[in-house]
């Protein structure tokens, strides 16, 4: 496997690799994902074993090389990763939502991808609950480097684009992380408890890929500490659910309502505005993100705590 295996896809549409794969990258220094120009790298664990996937897209052509025991699995799964299982049928922007009409005209070829790695999406989502992205990305980076392992392929070659990449920890490894190591990374007990509790049931979580999106949502939210926001974050990535919009996020509802109505409104108002798009609400969120519009940020940035946070509210 030192040379890797290759695969080429020619699709019937241009492929937007950037937004699809960026969804799984936790910050620019995420050791499990990397982008260098047109090159996208993803280190993942598959049912067949660990893998490193390198993807390059040019128009409708996607070229990939993979290393590791899971190389064949990630190459076989590649079409679904880049959105071939997503069906946008029935999605029609309303005329009064001009920014969404514009987004659809420009990026109508966008598709929601699916990694088919449920716990791998859930672990960082647990870490991201109730804290700023910057703090969560730092914690993820520290914990992956300490409890993960180097990805297969050319990750030890300083001249390789994949140099220094890591696999995320296994569920077993997450379940054995001492509480004080979570705290040292800035992850308080509320979030680490949810992560450890779900790690023990990781195999059951993967079975949610075989049912409906609604069934996956119910299964995910049956775990204490996993609420609507966390479930949506997982289904966006692992299941490719085009309806799993980020309800409960600090920014998303405010941005969507401002873009579509000119007013900054809350989750309840956003849910009402998105109701005509039920079945495609995450598609709406993604398309509006692609046109780069958001509400003005006039206030000060949220400050990071100077000690380990013990949050009691917010998204879950």
PDB file of N, CA, C and O in Angstrom, residues 173-241:
ATOM      1  N   UNK A 173     -10.405   4.149  22.168  1.00  0.00           N
ATOM      2  CA  UNK A 173      -9.447   5.121  22.690  1.00  0.00           C
ATOM      3  C   UNK A 173     -10.161   6.295  23.352  1.00  0.00           C
ATOM      4  O   UNK A 173      -9.763   6.754  24.428  1.00  0.00           O
ATOM      5  N   UNK A 174     -11.226   6.791  22.726  1.00  0.00           N
ATOM      6  CA  UNK A 174     -11.989   7.891  23.329  1.00  0.00           C
ATOM      7  C   UNK A 174     -12.554   7.474  24.681  1.00  0.00           C
ATOM      8  O   UNK A 174     -12.564   8.259  25.632  1.00  0.00           O
ATOM      9  N   UNK A 175     -13.040   6.236  24.783  1.00  0.00           N
ATOM     10  CA  UNK A 175     -13.668   5.803  26.027  1.00  0.00           C
ATOM     11  C   UNK A 175     -12.669   5.681  27.167  1.00  0.00           C
ATOM     12  O   UNK A 175     -13.062   5.641  28.339  1.00  0.00           O
ATOM     13  N   UNK A 176     -11.362   5.611  26.844  1.00  0.00           N
ATOM     14  CA  UNK A 176     -10.338   5.461  27.871  1.00  0.00           C
ATOM     15  C   UNK A 176      -9.582   6.759  28.172  1.00  0.00           C
ATOM     16  O   UNK A 176      -8.658   6.761  28.982  1.00  0.00           O
ATOM     17  N   UNK A 177      -9.961   7.856  27.521  1.00  0.00           N
ATOM     18  CA  UNK A 177      -9.275   9.122  27.794  1.00  0.00           C
ATOM     19  C   UNK A 177      -9.581   9.544  29.231  1.00  0.00           C
ATOM     20  O   UNK A 177     -10.752   9.668  29.610  1.00  0.00           O
ATOM     21  N   UNK A 178      -8.567   9.759  30.057  1.00  0.00           N
ATOM     22  CA  UNK A 178      -8.818  10.176  31.437  1.00  0.00           C
ATOM     23  C   UNK A 178      -9.515  11.537  31.486  1.00  0.00           C
ATOM     24  O   UNK A 178      -9.279  12.401  30.642  1.00  0.00           O
ATOM     25  N   UNK A 179     -10.348  11.723  32.490  1.00  0.00           N
ATOM     26  CA  UNK A 179     -11.093  12.976  32.600  1.00  0.00           C
ATOM     27  C   UNK A 179     -10.151  14.174  32.697  1.00  0.00           C
ATOM     28  O   UNK A 179     -10.441  15.251  32.161  1.00  0.00           O
ATOM     29  N   UNK A 180      -9.003  13.980  33.333  1.00  0.00           N
ATOM     30  CA  UNK A 180      -8.093  15.113  33.487  1.00  0.00           C
ATOM     31  C   UNK A 180      -7.436  15.508  32.170  1.00  0.00           C
ATOM     32  O   UNK A 180      -7.066  16.668  31.983  1.00  0.00           O
ATOM     33  N   UNK A 181      -7.323  14.538  31.218  1.00  0.00           N
ATOM     34  CA  UNK A 181      -6.784  14.883  29.907  1.00  0.00           C
ATOM     35  C   UNK A 181      -7.811  15.691  29.098  1.00  0.00           C
ATOM     36  O   UNK A 181      -7.461  16.599  28.356  1.00  0.00           O
ATOM     37  N   UNK A 182      -9.090  15.324  29.231  1.00  0.00           N
ATOM     38  CA  UNK A 182     -10.126  16.158  28.621  1.00  0.00           C
ATOM     39  C   UNK A 182     -10.072  17.579  29.189  1.00  0.00           C
ATOM     40  O   UNK A 182     -10.127  18.566  28.451  1.00  0.00           O
ATOM     41  N   UNK A 183      -9.969  17.682  30.507  1.00  0.00           N
ATOM     42  CA  UNK A 183      -9.939  19.000  31.147  1.00  0.00           C
ATOM     43  C   UNK A 183      -8.731  19.808  30.695  1.00  0.00           C
ATOM     44  O   UNK A 183      -8.825  21.019  30.475  1.00  0.00           O
ATOM     45  N   UNK A 184      -7.579  19.139  30.560  1.00  0.00           N
ATOM     46  CA  UNK A 184      -6.376  19.838  30.123  1.00  0.00           C
ATOM     47  C   UNK A 184      -6.537  20.401  28.718  1.00  0.00           C
ATOM     48  O   UNK A 184      -5.922  21.416  28.367  1.00  0.00           O
ATOM     49  N   UNK A 185      -7.370  19.743  27.898  1.00  0.00           N
ATOM     50  CA  UNK A 185      -7.633  20.231  26.539  1.00  0.00           C
ATOM     51  C   UNK A 185      -8.762  21.257  26.507  1.00  0.00           C
ATOM     52  O   UNK A 185      -9.077  21.788  25.439  1.00  0.00           O
ATOM     53  N   UNK A 186      -9.382  21.518  27.663  1.00  0.00           N
ATOM     54  CA  UNK A 186     -10.458  22.500  27.722  1.00  0.00           C
ATOM     55  C   UNK A 186     -11.837  21.927  27.540  1.00  0.00           C
ATOM     56  O   UNK A 186     -12.784  22.659  27.247  1.00  0.00           O
ATOM     57  N   UNK A 187     -11.982  20.601  27.679  1.00  0.00           N
ATOM     58  CA  UNK A 187     -13.290  19.950  27.507  1.00  0.00           C
ATOM     59  C   UNK A 187     -13.803  19.538  28.880  1.00  0.00           C
ATOM     60  O   UNK A 187     -13.264  18.619  29.501  1.00  0.00           O
ATOM     61  N   UNK A 188     -14.832  20.233  29.363  1.00  0.00           N
ATOM     62  CA  UNK A 188     -15.338  19.954  30.698  1.00  0.00           C
ATOM     63  C   UNK A 188     -16.185  18.685  30.696  1.00  0.00           C
ATOM     64  O   UNK A 188     -16.491  18.105  29.660  1.00  0.00           O
ATOM     65  N   UNK A 189     -16.604  18.259  31.888  1.00  0.00           N
ATOM     66  CA  UNK A 189     -17.229  16.954  32.062  1.00  0.00           C
ATOM     67  C   UNK A 189     -18.527  16.811  31.276  1.00  0.00           C
ATOM     68  O   UNK A 189     -18.825  15.732  30.769  1.00  0.00           O
ATOM     69  N   UNK A 190     -19.276  17.878  31.137  1.00  0.00           N
ATOM     70  CA  UNK A 190     -20.545  17.781  30.419  1.00  0.00           C
ATOM     71  C   UNK A 190     -20.334  17.251  29.008  1.00  0.00           C
ATOM     72  O   UNK A 190     -21.058  16.386  28.532  1.00  0.00           O
ATOM     73  N   UNK A 191     -19.342  17.785  28.316  1.00  0.00           N
ATOM     74  CA  UNK A 191     -19.089  17.366  26.937  1.00  0.00           C
ATOM     75  C   UNK A 191     -18.325  16.044  26.873  1.00  0.00           C
ATOM     76  O   UNK A 191     -18.629  15.180  26.047  1.00  0.00           O
ATOM     77  N   UNK A 192     -17.322  15.870  27.732  1.00  0.00           N
ATOM     78  CA  UNK A 192     -16.546  14.622  27.686  1.00  0.00           C
ATOM     79  C   UNK A 192     -17.404  13.434  28.074  1.00  0.00           C
ATOM     80  O   UNK A 192     -17.242  12.333  27.526  1.00  0.00           O
ATOM     81  N   UNK A 193     -18.352  13.628  28.997  1.00  0.00           N
ATOM     82  CA  UNK A 193     -19.224  12.531  29.391  1.00  0.00           C
ATOM     83  C   UNK A 193     -20.079  12.073  28.206  1.00  0.00           C
ATOM     84  O   UNK A 193     -20.261  10.868  27.985  1.00  0.00           O
ATOM     85  N   UNK A 194     -20.598  13.021  27.438  1.00  0.00           N
ATOM     86  CA  UNK A 194     -21.388  12.664  26.256  1.00  0.00           C
ATOM     87  C   UNK A 194     -20.539  11.913  25.238  1.00  0.00           C
ATOM     88  O   UNK A 194     -20.971  10.908  24.655  1.00  0.00           O
ATOM     89  N   UNK A 195     -19.318  12.373  25.029  1.00  0.00           N
ATOM     90  CA  UNK A 195     -18.423  11.728  24.069  1.00  0.00           C
ATOM     91  C   UNK A 195     -18.089  10.306  24.503  1.00  0.00           C
ATOM     92  O   UNK A 195     -18.179   9.368  23.697  1.00  0.00           O
ATOM     93  N   UNK A 196     -17.744  10.113  25.749  1.00  0.00           N
ATOM     94  CA  UNK A 196     -17.390   8.775  26.239  1.00  0.00           C
ATOM     95  C   UNK A 196     -18.607   7.854  26.208  1.00  0.00           C
ATOM     96  O   UNK A 196     -18.519   6.685  25.822  1.00  0.00           O
ATOM     97  N   UNK A 197     -19.766   8.379  26.589  1.00  0.00           N
ATOM     98  CA  UNK A 197     -20.986   7.573  26.617  1.00  0.00           C
ATOM     99  C   UNK A 197     -21.354   7.083  25.218  1.00  0.00           C
ATOM    100  O   UNK A 197     -21.765   5.937  25.036  1.00  0.00           O
ATOM    101  N   UNK A 198     -21.200   7.933  24.220  1.00  0.00           N
ATOM    102  CA  UNK A 198     -21.525   7.522  22.854  1.00  0.00           C
ATOM    103  C   UNK A 198     -20.440   6.623  22.264  1.00  0.00           C
ATOM    104  O   UNK A 198     -20.737   5.764  21.424  1.00  0.00           O
ATOM    105  N   UNK A 199     -19.191   6.804  22.683  1.00  0.00           N
ATOM    106  CA  UNK A 199     -18.112   5.949  22.178  1.00  0.00           C
ATOM    107  C   UNK A 199     -18.366   4.477  22.498  1.00  0.00           C
ATOM    108  O   UNK A 199     -18.064   3.588  21.695  1.00  0.00           O
ATOM    109  N   UNK A 200     -18.946   4.226  23.652  1.00  0.00           N
ATOM    110  CA  UNK A 200     -19.227   2.847  24.061  1.00  0.00           C
ATOM    111  C   UNK A 200     -20.264   2.203  23.143  1.00  0.00           C
ATOM    112  O   UNK A 200     -20.271   0.988  22.966  1.00  0.00           O
ATOM    113  N   UNK A 201     -21.116   3.012  22.519  1.00  0.00           N
ATOM    114  CA  UNK A 201     -22.170   2.501  21.632  1.00  0.00           C
ATOM    115  C   UNK A 201     -21.898   2.857  20.173  1.00  0.00           C
ATOM    116  O   UNK A 201     -22.825   2.956  19.371  1.00  0.00           O
ATOM    117  N   UNK A 202     -20.642   3.002  19.818  1.00  0.00           N
ATOM    118  CA  UNK A 202     -20.294   3.460  18.466  1.00  0.00           C
ATOM    119  C   UNK A 202     -20.825   2.541  17.383  1.00  0.00           C
ATOM    120  O   UNK A 202     -21.283   2.998  16.338  1.00  0.00           O
ATOM    121  N   UNK A 203     -20.766   1.243  17.596  1.00  0.00           N
ATOM    122  CA  UNK A 203     -21.223   0.304  16.553  1.00  0.00           C
ATOM    123  C   UNK A 203     -22.715   0.474  16.293  1.00  0.00           C
ATOM    124  O   UNK A 203     -23.171   0.362  15.146  1.00  0.00           O
ATOM    125  N   UNK A 204     -23.490   0.749  17.343  1.00  0.00           N
ATOM    126  CA  UNK A 204     -24.921   0.979  17.155  1.00  0.00           C
ATOM    127  C   UNK A 204     -25.173   2.259  16.367  1.00  0.00           C
ATOM    128  O   UNK A 204     -26.102   2.337  15.556  1.00  0.00           O
ATOM    129  N   UNK A 205     -24.331   3.260  16.581  1.00  0.00           N
ATOM    130  CA  UNK A 205     -24.485   4.516  15.856  1.00  0.00           C
ATOM    131  C   UNK A 205     -24.289   4.317  14.358  1.00  0.00           C
ATOM    132  O   UNK A 205     -24.991   4.918  13.545  1.00  0.00           O
ATOM    133  N   UNK A 206     -23.334   3.465  13.979  1.00  0.00           N
ATOM    134  CA  UNK A 206     -23.089   3.240  12.549  1.00  0.00           C
ATOM    135  C   UNK A 206     -24.298   2.599  11.872  1.00  0.00           C
ATOM    136  O   UNK A 206     -24.523   2.796  10.667  1.00  0.00           O
ATOM    137  N   UNK A 207     -25.104   1.877  12.621  1.00  0.00           N
ATOM    138  CA  UNK A 207     -26.282   1.231  12.024  1.00  0.00           C
ATOM    139  C   UNK A 207     -27.355   2.238  11.638  1.00  0.00           C
ATOM    140  O   UNK A 207     -28.278   1.913  10.884  1.00  0.00           O
ATOM    141  N   UNK A 208     -27.251   3.481  12.125  1.00  0.00           N
ATOM    142  CA  UNK A 208     -28.231   4.494  11.733  1.00  0.00           C
ATOM    143  C   UNK A 208     -28.109   4.865  10.264  1.00  0.00           C
ATOM    144  O   UNK A 208     -29.011   5.502   9.709  1.00  0.00           O
ATOM    145  N   UNK A 209     -27.026   4.461   9.611  1.00  0.00           N
ATOM    146  CA  UNK A 209     -26.849   4.762   8.189  1.00  0.00           C
ATOM    147  C   UNK A 209     -27.815   3.979   7.307  1.00  0.00           C
ATOM    148  O   UNK A 209     -28.040   4.350   6.156  1.00  0.00           O
ATOM    149  N   UNK A 210     -28.390   2.894   7.834  1.00  0.00           N
ATOM    150  CA  UNK A 210     -29.242   2.031   7.010  1.00  0.00           C
ATOM    151  C   UNK A 210     -30.710   2.436   7.048  1.00  0.00           C
ATOM    152  O   UNK A 210     -31.500   1.914   6.259  1.00  0.00           O
ATOM    153  N   UNK A 211     -31.081   3.329   7.944  1.00  0.00           N
ATOM    154  CA  UNK A 211     -32.478   3.732   8.054  1.00  0.00           C
ATOM    155  C   UNK A 211     -32.732   5.114   7.499  1.00  0.00           C
ATOM    156  O   UNK A 211     -31.908   5.690   6.774  1.00  0.00           O
ATOM    157  N   UNK A 212     -33.886   5.665   7.862  1.00  0.00           N
ATOM    158  CA  UNK A 212     -34.265   6.996   7.399  1.00  0.00           C
ATOM    159  C   UNK A 212     -33.521   8.069   8.183  1.00  0.00           C
ATOM    160  O   UNK A 212     -32.979   7.813   9.262  1.00  0.00           O
ATOM    161  N   UNK A 213     -33.541   9.294   7.648  1.00  0.00           N
ATOM    162  CA  UNK A 213     -32.941  10.410   8.366  1.00  0.00           C
ATOM    163  C   UNK A 213     -33.661  10.647   9.699  1.00  0.00           C
ATOM    164  O   UNK A 213     -33.027  10.952  10.711  1.00  0.00           O
ATOM    165  N   UNK A 214     -34.981  10.505   9.690  1.00  0.00           N
ATOM    166  CA  UNK A 214     -35.746  10.704  10.924  1.00  0.00           C
ATOM    167  C   UNK A 214     -35.370   9.667  11.968  1.00  0.00           C
ATOM    168  O   UNK A 214     -35.243   9.988  13.159  1.00  0.00           O
ATOM    169  N   UNK A 215     -35.186   8.431  11.542  1.00  0.00           N
ATOM    170  CA  UNK A 215     -34.795   7.377  12.484  1.00  0.00           C
ATOM    171  C   UNK A 215     -33.397   7.643  13.034  1.00  0.00           C
ATOM    172  O   UNK A 215     -33.125   7.400  14.217  1.00  0.00           O
ATOM    173  N   UNK A 216     -32.500   8.134  12.181  1.00  0.00           N
ATOM    174  CA  UNK A 216     -31.154   8.462  12.645  1.00  0.00           C
ATOM    175  C   UNK A 216     -31.209   9.574  13.677  1.00  0.00           C
ATOM    176  O   UNK A 216     -30.509   9.536  14.699  1.00  0.00           O
ATOM    177  N   UNK A 217     -32.048  10.570  13.449  1.00  0.00           N
ATOM    178  CA  UNK A 217     -32.193  11.671  14.399  1.00  0.00           C
ATOM    179  C   UNK A 217     -32.695  11.152  15.745  1.00  0.00           C
ATOM    180  O   UNK A 217     -32.159  11.498  16.807  1.00  0.00           O
ATOM    181  N   UNK A 218     -33.696  10.283  15.719  1.00  0.00           N
ATOM    182  CA  UNK A 218     -34.229   9.741  16.970  1.00  0.00           C
ATOM    183  C   UNK A 218     -33.174   8.931  17.707  1.00  0.00           C
ATOM    184  O   UNK A 218     -33.033   9.034  18.940  1.00  0.00           O
ATOM    185  N   UNK A 219     -32.415   8.121  16.974  1.00  0.00           N
ATOM    186  CA  UNK A 219     -31.394   7.289  17.607  1.00  0.00           C
ATOM    187  C   UNK A 219     -30.299   8.150  18.228  1.00  0.00           C
ATOM    188  O   UNK A 219     -29.862   7.901  19.363  1.00  0.00           O
ATOM    189  N   UNK A 220     -29.856   9.151  17.512  1.00  0.00           N
ATOM    190  CA  UNK A 220     -28.797  10.020  18.036  1.00  0.00           C
ATOM    191  C   UNK A 220     -29.272  10.761  19.282  1.00  0.00           C
ATOM    192  O   UNK A 220     -28.562  10.844  20.288  1.00  0.00           O
ATOM    193  N   UNK A 221     -30.485  11.275  19.240  1.00  0.00           N
ATOM    194  CA  UNK A 221     -30.991  12.074  20.354  1.00  0.00           C
ATOM    195  C   UNK A 221     -31.450  11.229  21.537  1.00  0.00           C
ATOM    196  O   UNK A 221     -31.819  11.763  22.589  1.00  0.00           O
ATOM    197  N   UNK A 222     -31.411   9.916  21.391  1.00  0.00           N
ATOM    198  CA  UNK A 222     -31.716   9.043  22.530  1.00  0.00           C
ATOM    199  C   UNK A 222     -30.570   9.017  23.535  1.00  0.00           C
ATOM    200  O   UNK A 222     -30.753   8.571  24.672  1.00  0.00           O
ATOM    201  N   UNK A 223     -29.383   9.493  23.136  1.00  0.00           N
ATOM    202  CA  UNK A 223     -28.246   9.553  24.043  1.00  0.00           C
ATOM    203  C   UNK A 223     -28.316  10.830  24.876  1.00  0.00           C
ATOM    204  O   UNK A 223     -28.462  11.922  24.310  1.00  0.00           O
ATOM    205  N   UNK A 224     -28.208  10.731  26.184  1.00  0.00           N
ATOM    206  CA  UNK A 224     -28.159  11.946  27.008  1.00  0.00           C
ATOM    207  C   UNK A 224     -27.002  12.843  26.567  1.00  0.00           C
ATOM    208  O   UNK A 224     -25.895  12.376  26.337  1.00  0.00           O
ATOM    209  N   UNK A 225     -27.290  14.124  26.415  1.00  0.00           N
ATOM    210  CA  UNK A 225     -26.265  15.069  25.992  1.00  0.00           C
ATOM    211  C   UNK A 225     -26.239  15.315  24.498  1.00  0.00           C
ATOM    212  O   UNK A 225     -25.515  16.206  24.032  1.00  0.00           O
ATOM    213  N   UNK A 226     -26.993  14.532  23.719  1.00  0.00           N
ATOM    214  CA  UNK A 226     -27.073  14.735  22.271  1.00  0.00           C
ATOM    215  C   UNK A 226     -28.449  15.333  21.963  1.00  0.00           C
ATOM    216  O   UNK A 226     -29.473  14.658  22.074  1.00  0.00           O
ATOM    217  N   UNK A 227     -28.450  16.600  21.618  1.00  0.00           N
ATOM    218  CA  UNK A 227     -29.691  17.287  21.307  1.00  0.00           C
ATOM    219  C   UNK A 227     -29.839  17.562  19.826  1.00  0.00           C
ATOM    220  O   UNK A 227     -29.139  16.972  18.987  1.00  0.00           O
ATOM    221  N   UNK A 228     -30.727  18.481  19.499  1.00  0.00           N
ATOM    222  CA  UNK A 228     -31.046  18.762  18.092  1.00  0.00           C
ATOM    223  C   UNK A 228     -29.837  19.256  17.320  1.00  0.00           C
ATOM    224  O   UNK A 228     -29.618  18.854  16.167  1.00  0.00           O
ATOM    225  N   UNK A 229     -29.049  20.141  17.937  1.00  0.00           N
ATOM    226  CA  UNK A 229     -27.889  20.693  17.222  1.00  0.00           C
ATOM    227  C   UNK A 229     -26.864  19.613  16.915  1.00  0.00           C
ATOM    228  O   UNK A 229     -26.392  19.491  15.784  1.00  0.00           O
ATOM    229  N   UNK A 230     -26.496  18.819  17.922  1.00  0.00           N
ATOM    230  CA  UNK A 230     -25.480  17.783  17.724  1.00  0.00           C
ATOM    231  C   UNK A 230     -25.947  16.761  16.706  1.00  0.00           C
ATOM    232  O   UNK A 230     -25.179  16.342  15.826  1.00  0.00           O
ATOM    233  N   UNK A 231     -27.204  16.339  16.807  1.00  0.00           N
ATOM    234  CA  UNK A 231     -27.738  15.388  15.832  1.00  0.00           C
ATOM    235  C   UNK A 231     -27.648  15.943  14.417  1.00  0.00           C
ATOM    236  O   UNK A 231     -27.253  15.240  13.480  1.00  0.00           O
ATOM    237  N   UNK A 232     -28.008  17.209  14.252  1.00  0.00           N
ATOM    238  CA  UNK A 232     -27.947  17.813  12.915  1.00  0.00           C
ATOM    239  C   UNK A 232     -26.522  17.856  12.392  1.00  0.00           C
ATOM    240  O   UNK A 232     -26.271  17.553  11.218  1.00  0.00           O
ATOM    241  N   UNK A 233     -25.574  18.232  13.252  1.00  0.00           N
ATOM    242  CA  UNK A 233     -24.181  18.300  12.818  1.00  0.00           C
ATOM    243  C   UNK A 233     -23.675  16.939  12.342  1.00  0.00           C
ATOM    244  O   UNK A 233     -22.892  16.850  11.388  1.00  0.00           O
ATOM    245  N   UNK A 234     -24.113  15.889  12.996  1.00  0.00           N
ATOM    246  CA  UNK A 234     -23.701  14.535  12.594  1.00  0.00           C
ATOM    247  C   UNK A 234     -24.371  14.137  11.289  1.00  0.00           C
ATOM    248  O   UNK A 234     -23.725  13.626  10.363  1.00  0.00           O
ATOM    249  N   UNK A 235     -25.677  14.363  11.188  1.00  0.00           N
ATOM    250  CA  UNK A 235     -26.411  13.930   9.993  1.00  0.00           C
ATOM    251  C   UNK A 235     -25.986  14.701   8.747  1.00  0.00           C
ATOM    252  O   UNK A 235     -26.001  14.156   7.634  1.00  0.00           O
ATOM    253  N   UNK A 236     -25.605  15.973   8.910  1.00  0.00           N
ATOM    254  CA  UNK A 236     -25.082  16.724   7.767  1.00  0.00           C
ATOM    255  C   UNK A 236     -23.889  16.013   7.152  1.00  0.00           C
ATOM    256  O   UNK A 236     -23.755  15.945   5.923  1.00  0.00           O
ATOM    257  N   UNK A 237     -23.019  15.510   7.999  1.00  0.00           N
ATOM    258  CA  UNK A 237     -21.744  14.965   7.544  1.00  0.00           C
ATOM    259  C   UNK A 237     -21.810  13.480   7.240  1.00  0.00           C
ATOM    260  O   UNK A 237     -21.408  13.040   6.151  1.00  0.00           O
ATOM    261  N   UNK A 238     -22.269  12.705   8.181  1.00  0.00           N
ATOM    262  CA  UNK A 238     -22.222  11.253   8.033  1.00  0.00           C
ATOM    263  C   UNK A 238     -23.335  10.714   7.149  1.00  0.00           C
ATOM    264  O   UNK A 238     -23.111   9.808   6.344  1.00  0.00           O
ATOM    265  N   UNK A 239     -24.544  11.260   7.289  1.00  0.00           N
ATOM    266  CA  UNK A 239     -25.702  10.725   6.584  1.00  0.00           C
ATOM    267  C   UNK A 239     -26.023  11.486   5.300  1.00  0.00           C
ATOM    268  O   UNK A 239     -26.822  11.013   4.496  1.00  0.00           O
ATOM    269  N   UNK A 240     -25.447  12.682   5.147  1.00  0.00           N
ATOM    270  CA  UNK A 240     -25.781  13.488   3.976  1.00  0.00           C
ATOM    271  C   UNK A 240     -27.223  13.939   3.980  1.00  0.00           C
ATOM    272  O   UNK A 240     -27.866  14.010   2.922  1.00  0.00           O
ATOM    273  N   UNK A 241     -27.749  14.270   5.159  1.00  0.00           N
ATOM    274  CA  UNK A 241     -29.154  14.653   5.295  1.00  0.00           C
ATOM    275  C   UNK A 241     -29.339  16.096   4.811  1.00  0.00           C
ATOM    276  O   UNK A 241     -28.886  17.035   5.464  1.00  0.00           O
TER     277      UNK A 241
END
